[in-house]
One Martini backbone bead per residue (centre of mass of N, CA, C, O) as a GRO file, in nm:
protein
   63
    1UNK     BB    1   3.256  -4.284  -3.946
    2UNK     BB    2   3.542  -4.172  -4.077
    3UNK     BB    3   3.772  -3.893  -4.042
    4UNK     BB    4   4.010  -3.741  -4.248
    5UNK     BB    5   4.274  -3.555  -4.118
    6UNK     BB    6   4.394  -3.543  -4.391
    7UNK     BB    7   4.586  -3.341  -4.678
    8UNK     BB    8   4.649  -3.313  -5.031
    9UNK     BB    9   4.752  -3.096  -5.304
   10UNK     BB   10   4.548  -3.209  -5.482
   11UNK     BB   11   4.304  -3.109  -5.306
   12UNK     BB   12   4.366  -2.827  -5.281
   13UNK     BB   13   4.321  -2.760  -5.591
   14UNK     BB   14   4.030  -2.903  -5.565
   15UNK     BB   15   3.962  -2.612  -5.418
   16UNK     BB   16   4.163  -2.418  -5.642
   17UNK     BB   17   4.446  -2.405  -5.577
   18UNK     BB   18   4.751  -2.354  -5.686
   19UNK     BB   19   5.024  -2.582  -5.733
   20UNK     BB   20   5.215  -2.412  -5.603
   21UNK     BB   21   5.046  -2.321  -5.344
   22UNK     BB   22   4.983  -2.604  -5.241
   23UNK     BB   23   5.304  -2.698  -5.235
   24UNK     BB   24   5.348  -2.496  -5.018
   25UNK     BB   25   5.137  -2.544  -4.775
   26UNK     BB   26   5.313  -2.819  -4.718
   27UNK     BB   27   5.563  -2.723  -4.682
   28UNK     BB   28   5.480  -2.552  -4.435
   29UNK     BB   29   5.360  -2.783  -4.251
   30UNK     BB   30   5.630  -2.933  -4.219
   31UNK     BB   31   5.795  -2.712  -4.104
   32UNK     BB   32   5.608  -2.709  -3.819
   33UNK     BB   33   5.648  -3.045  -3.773
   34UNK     BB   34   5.910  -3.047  -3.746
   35UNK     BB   35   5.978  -2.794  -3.493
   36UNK     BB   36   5.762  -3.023  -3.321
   37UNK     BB   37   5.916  -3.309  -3.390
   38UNK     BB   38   5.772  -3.448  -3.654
   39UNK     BB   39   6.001  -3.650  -3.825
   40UNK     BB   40   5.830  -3.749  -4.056
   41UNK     BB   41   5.803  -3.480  -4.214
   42UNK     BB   42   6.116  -3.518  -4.334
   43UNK     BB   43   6.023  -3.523  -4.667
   44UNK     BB   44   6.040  -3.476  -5.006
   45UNK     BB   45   5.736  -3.621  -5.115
   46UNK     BB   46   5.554  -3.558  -4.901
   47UNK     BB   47   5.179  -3.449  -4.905
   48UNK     BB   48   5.094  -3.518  -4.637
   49UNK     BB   49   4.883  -3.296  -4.386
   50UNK     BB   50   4.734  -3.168  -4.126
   51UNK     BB   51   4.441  -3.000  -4.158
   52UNK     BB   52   4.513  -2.840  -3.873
   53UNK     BB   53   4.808  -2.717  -4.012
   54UNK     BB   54   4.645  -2.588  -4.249
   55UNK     BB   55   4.448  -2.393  -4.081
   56UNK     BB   56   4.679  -2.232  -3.958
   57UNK     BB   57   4.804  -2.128  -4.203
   58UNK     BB   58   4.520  -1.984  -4.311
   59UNK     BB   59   4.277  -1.910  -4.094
   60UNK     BB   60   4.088  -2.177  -4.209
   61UNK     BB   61   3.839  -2.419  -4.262
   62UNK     BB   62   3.893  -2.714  -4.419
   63UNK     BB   63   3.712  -2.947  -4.574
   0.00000   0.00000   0.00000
């Protein structure tokens, strides 16, 4: 079984965090996504985005 690698501003809410830090998390994933030459992230309407740029800004593992 594959494990997926992404995760969505949803899931982060359904793990506790509020809509507007949740959606504050992915907007700064997407901007260091960004800046790393990943222009496939540059959408504003994209919420979803890989578990370990979410890793890295939170500096903990994210389920």
């Amino acid at each position: 079984m594959e494990t997926i690698n992404l995760i969505s501003n949803k899931e982060l809410i359904e793990m506790g965090y509020r809509p507007h830090t949740a959606n504050d998390i992915i907007h700064q994933a997407r901007e260091l996504l960004v800046s790393r030459g990943y222009t496939f992230y540059n959408r504003k309407r994209l919420m979803v985005v890989p578990k370990s740029v979410v890793n890295e800004i939170l500096g903990t593992e994210v389920a």
